[in-house]
Short mmCIF file of C-alpha atoms in Angstrom, two decimals:
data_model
loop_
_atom_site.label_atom_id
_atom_site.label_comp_id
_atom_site.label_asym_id
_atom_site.label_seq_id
_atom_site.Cartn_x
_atom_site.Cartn_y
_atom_site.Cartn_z
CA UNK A 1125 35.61 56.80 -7.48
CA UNK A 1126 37.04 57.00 -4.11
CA UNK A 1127 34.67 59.06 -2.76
CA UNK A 1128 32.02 56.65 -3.28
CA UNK A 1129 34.02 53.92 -0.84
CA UNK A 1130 31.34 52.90 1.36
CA UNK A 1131 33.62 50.84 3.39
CA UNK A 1132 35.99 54.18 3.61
CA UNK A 1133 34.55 54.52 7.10
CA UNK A 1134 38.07 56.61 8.05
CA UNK A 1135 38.02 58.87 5.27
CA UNK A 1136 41.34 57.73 4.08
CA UNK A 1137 40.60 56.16 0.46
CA UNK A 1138 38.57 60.03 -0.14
CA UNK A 1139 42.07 61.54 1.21
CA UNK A 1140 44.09 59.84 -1.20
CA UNK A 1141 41.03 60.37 -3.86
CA UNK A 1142 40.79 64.21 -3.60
CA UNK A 1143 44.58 64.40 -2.86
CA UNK A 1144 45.24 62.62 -6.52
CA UNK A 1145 42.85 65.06 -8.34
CA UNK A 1146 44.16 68.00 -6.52
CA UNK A 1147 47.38 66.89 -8.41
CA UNK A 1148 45.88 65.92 -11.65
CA UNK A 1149 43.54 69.54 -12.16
CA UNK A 1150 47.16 71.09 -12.13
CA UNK A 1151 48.27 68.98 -15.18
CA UNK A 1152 45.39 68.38 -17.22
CA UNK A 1153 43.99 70.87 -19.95
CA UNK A 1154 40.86 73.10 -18.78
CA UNK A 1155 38.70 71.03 -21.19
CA UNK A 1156 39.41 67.71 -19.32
CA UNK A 1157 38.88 69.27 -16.02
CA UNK A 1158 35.77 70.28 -17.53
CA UNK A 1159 34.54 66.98 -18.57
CA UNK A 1160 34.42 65.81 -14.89
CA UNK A 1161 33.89 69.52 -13.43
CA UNK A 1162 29.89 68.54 -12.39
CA UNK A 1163 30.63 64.78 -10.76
CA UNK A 1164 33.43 65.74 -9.05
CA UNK A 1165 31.56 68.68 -7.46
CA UNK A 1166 28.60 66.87 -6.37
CA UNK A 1167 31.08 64.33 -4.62
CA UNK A 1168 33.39 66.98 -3.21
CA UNK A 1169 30.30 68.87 -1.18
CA UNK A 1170 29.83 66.30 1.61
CA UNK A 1171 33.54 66.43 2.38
CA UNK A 1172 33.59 69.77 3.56
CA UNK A 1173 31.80 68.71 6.59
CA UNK A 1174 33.69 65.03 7.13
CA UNK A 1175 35.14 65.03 10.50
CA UNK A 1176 38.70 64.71 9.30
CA UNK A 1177 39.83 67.93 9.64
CA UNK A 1178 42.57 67.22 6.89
CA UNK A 1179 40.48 66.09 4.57
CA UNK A 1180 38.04 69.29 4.97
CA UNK A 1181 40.82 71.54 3.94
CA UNK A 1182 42.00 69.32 0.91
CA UNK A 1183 38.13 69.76 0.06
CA UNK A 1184 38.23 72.80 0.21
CA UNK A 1185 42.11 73.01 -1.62
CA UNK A 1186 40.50 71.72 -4.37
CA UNK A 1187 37.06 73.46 -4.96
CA UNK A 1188 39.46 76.77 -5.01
CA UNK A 1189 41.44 74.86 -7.41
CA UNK A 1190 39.01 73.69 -9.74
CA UNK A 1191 37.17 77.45 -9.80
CA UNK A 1192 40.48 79.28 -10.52
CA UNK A 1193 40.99 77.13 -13.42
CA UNK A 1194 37.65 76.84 -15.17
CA UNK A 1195 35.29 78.62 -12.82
CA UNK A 1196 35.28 81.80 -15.10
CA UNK A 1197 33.77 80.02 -18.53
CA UNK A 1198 32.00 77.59 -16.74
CA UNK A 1199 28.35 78.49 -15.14
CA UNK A 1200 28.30 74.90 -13.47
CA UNK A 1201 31.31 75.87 -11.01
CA UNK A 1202 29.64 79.33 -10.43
CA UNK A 1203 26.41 77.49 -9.24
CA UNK A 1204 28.32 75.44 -6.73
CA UNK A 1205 29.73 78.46 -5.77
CA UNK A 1206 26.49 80.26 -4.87
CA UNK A 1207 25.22 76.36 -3.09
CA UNK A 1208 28.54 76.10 -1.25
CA UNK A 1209 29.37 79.49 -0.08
CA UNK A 1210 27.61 78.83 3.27
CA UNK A 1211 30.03 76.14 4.33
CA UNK A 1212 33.00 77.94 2.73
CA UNK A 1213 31.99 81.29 5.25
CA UNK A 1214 31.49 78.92 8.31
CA UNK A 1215 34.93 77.10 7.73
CA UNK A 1216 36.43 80.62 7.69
CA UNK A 1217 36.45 79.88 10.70
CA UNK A 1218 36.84 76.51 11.74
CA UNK A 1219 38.74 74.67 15.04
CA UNK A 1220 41.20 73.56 12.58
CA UNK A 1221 43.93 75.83 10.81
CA UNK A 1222 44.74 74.28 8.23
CA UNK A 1223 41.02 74.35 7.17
CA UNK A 1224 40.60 78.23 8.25
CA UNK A 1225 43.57 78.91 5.88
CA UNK A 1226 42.32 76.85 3.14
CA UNK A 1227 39.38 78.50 3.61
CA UNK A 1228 40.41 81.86 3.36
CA UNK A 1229 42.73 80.55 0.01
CA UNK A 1230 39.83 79.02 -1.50
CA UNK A 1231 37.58 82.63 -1.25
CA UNK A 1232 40.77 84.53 -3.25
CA UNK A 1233 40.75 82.13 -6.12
CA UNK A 1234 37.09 81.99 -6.43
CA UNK A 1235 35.44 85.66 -4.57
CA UNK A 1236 35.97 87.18 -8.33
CA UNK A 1237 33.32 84.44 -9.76
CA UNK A 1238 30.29 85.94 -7.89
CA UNK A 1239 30.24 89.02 -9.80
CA UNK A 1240 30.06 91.51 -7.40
CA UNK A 1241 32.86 94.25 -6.64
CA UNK A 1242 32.16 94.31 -2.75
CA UNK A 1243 32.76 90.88 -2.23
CA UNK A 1244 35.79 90.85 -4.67
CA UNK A 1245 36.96 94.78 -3.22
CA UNK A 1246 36.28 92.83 0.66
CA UNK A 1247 38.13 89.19 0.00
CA UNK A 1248 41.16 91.44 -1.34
CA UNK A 1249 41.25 94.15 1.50
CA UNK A 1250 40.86 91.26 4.26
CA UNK A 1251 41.83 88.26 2.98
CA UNK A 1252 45.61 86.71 1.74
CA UNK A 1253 45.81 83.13 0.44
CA UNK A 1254 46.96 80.30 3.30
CA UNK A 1255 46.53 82.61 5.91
CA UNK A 1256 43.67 82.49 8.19
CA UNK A 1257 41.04 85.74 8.87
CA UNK A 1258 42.45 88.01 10.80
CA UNK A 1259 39.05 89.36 11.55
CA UNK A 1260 36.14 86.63 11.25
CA UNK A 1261 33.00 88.10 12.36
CA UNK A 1262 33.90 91.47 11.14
CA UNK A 1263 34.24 90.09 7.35
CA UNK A 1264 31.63 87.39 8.12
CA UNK A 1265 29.07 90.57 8.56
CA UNK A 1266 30.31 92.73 5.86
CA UNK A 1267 30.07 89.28 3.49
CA UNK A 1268 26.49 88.59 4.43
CA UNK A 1269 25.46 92.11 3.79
CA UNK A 1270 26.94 91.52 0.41
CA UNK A 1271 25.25 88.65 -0.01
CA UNK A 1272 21.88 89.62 1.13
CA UNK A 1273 21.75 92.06 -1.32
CA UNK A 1274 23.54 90.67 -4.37
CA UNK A 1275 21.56 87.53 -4.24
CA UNK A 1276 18.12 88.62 -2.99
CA UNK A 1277 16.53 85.62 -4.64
CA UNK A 1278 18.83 83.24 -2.19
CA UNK A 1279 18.51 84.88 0.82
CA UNK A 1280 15.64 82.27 2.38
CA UNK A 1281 18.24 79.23 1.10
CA UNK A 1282 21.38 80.71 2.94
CA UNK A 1283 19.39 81.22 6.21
CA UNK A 1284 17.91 77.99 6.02
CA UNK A 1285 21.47 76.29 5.10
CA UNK A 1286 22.49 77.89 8.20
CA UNK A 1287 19.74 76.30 10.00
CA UNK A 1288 21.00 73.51 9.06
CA UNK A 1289 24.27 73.81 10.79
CA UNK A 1290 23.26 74.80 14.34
CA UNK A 1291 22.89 70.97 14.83
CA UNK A 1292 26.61 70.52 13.56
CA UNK A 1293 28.61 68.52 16.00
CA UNK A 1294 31.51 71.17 15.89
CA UNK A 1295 30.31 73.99 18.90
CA UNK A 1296 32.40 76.19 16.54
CA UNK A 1297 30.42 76.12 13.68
CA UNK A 1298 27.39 76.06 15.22
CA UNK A 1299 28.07 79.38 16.81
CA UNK A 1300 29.46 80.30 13.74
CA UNK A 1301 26.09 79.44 12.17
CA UNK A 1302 24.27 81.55 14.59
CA UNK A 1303 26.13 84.41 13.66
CA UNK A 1304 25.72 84.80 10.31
CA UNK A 1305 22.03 83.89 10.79
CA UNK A 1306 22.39 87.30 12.36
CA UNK A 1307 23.98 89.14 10.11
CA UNK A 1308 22.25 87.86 7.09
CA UNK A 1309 19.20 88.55 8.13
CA UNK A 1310 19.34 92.02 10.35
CA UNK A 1311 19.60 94.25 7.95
CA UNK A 1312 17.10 93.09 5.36
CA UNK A 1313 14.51 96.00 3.86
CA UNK A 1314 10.53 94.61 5.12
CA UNK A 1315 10.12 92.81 1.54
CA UNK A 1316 13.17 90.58 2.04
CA UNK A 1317 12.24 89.80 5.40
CA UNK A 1318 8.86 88.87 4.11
CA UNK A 1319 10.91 85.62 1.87
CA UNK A 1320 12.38 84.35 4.67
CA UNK A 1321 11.10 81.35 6.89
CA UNK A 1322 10.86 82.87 10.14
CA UNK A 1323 9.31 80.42 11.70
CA UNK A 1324 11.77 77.45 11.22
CA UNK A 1325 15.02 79.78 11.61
CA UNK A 1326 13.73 81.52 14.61
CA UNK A 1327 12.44 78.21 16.15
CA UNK A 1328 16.64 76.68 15.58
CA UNK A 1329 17.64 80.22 17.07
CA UNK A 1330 15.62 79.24 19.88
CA UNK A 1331 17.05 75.42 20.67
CA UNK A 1332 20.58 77.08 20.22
CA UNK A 1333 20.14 79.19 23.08
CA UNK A 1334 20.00 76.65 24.85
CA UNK A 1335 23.26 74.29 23.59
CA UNK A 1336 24.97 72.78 26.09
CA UNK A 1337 28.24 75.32 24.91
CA UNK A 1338 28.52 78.78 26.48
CA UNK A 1339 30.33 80.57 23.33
CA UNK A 1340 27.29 79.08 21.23
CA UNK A 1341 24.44 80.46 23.72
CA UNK A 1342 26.39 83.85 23.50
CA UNK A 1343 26.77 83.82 19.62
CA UNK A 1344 23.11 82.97 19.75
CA UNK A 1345 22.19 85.68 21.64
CA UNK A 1346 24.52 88.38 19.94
CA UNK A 1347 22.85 86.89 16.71
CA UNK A 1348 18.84 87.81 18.17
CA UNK A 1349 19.69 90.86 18.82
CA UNK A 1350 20.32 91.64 15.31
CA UNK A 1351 17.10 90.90 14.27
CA UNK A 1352 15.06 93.20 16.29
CA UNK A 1353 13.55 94.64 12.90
CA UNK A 1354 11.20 91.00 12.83
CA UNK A 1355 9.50 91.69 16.23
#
């Protein structure tokens, strides 16, 4: 596979890799894209953070791709879904635009597969495919509170996949990160609040406030003051 090139140190063999099956999952019958649904997914997840910022929206091109095909009869897809819907929300709003609009396309094929009418009734009302958000933190916190509440069980997993990102190297998405730490977490009732790792995600909240970029040290900041409820 060429997303396995080890020597692909450019990105350019897992361009012309995701590219190709971005063509072939529109001519193939839904039970050969299903055949090769679970290795291509596993493969496709570290691209949405490769520093190409073409091959981030082919990525993410292609997840939407695969999901609107097969995503509805297929649990597998809906499970990546729920793992990758961190990176998909960050991207929202990424430096580049082609990525933001992919982004954005990406969430309209496959918002319907998490089963809840708010996020579906949200990604319709704010969201049209290849054009980026018009609003970003205004959907990011309505999404979250969706999420937080939909997926109780997952809450803990999303914040600490956040945590993860505030030592991206894209000031962006860090920032990004920071804010839907925020709004993720602020509004939990006390027993949610009890699931999640305070400790860990408060301690990253912390280091952010000090990054070395001013919009990330103000996202940080408008992000603590969400979570007043955990003092």
């Amino acid at each position: 596979s060429g997303l396995d090139d080890i020597g692909d140190r450019r990105d350019e063999v897992a361009m012309e890799a995701i590219n190709a099956l971005n063509k072939l999952s529109t001519r193939v019958d839904n039970e050969q894209l299903s055949s090769i649904l679970s290795s291509v997914l596993l493969k496709l997840r570290p691209c949405f953070e490769k520093e190409s910022g073409a091959l981030r929206a082919v990525s993410f091109s292609l997840f939407g791709e695969l999901g609107s095909r097969i995503g509805g009869s297929c649990d597998a897809f809906r499970e990546q879904l729920l793992v990758n819907i961190v990176s998909i929300l960050l991207h929202l709003n990424d430096e580049e635009e082609e990525v933001k609009q992919m982004c954005a396309r990406c969430l309209t094929l496959v918002g319907g597969l998490l089963n809840t009418d708010a996020a579906a009734s949200l990604i319709e009302r704010e969201l049209k495919p290849d054009e980026k958000c018009r609003d970003y933190l205004q959907f990011l916190r309505e999404f979250c509170m969706i999420l937080a509440f939909s997926f109780p069980d997952r809450i803990n997993y999303y914040a600490l996949n956040c945590n993860n990102y505030f030592k991206s190297t894209s000031s962006r998405i860090r920032a990004n990160a920071a804010h839907m730490t925020g709004f993720l977490l602020g509004e939990l009732t006390a027993e949610l609040r009890s699931t999640v790792s305070k400790e860990l995600i408060f301690a990253g909240l912390m280091l952010l406030l000090k990054d070395h970029d001013v919009d990330v040290r103000v996202s940080t900041a408008r992000a603590i003051s969400c979570l007043h409820n955990y003092a």
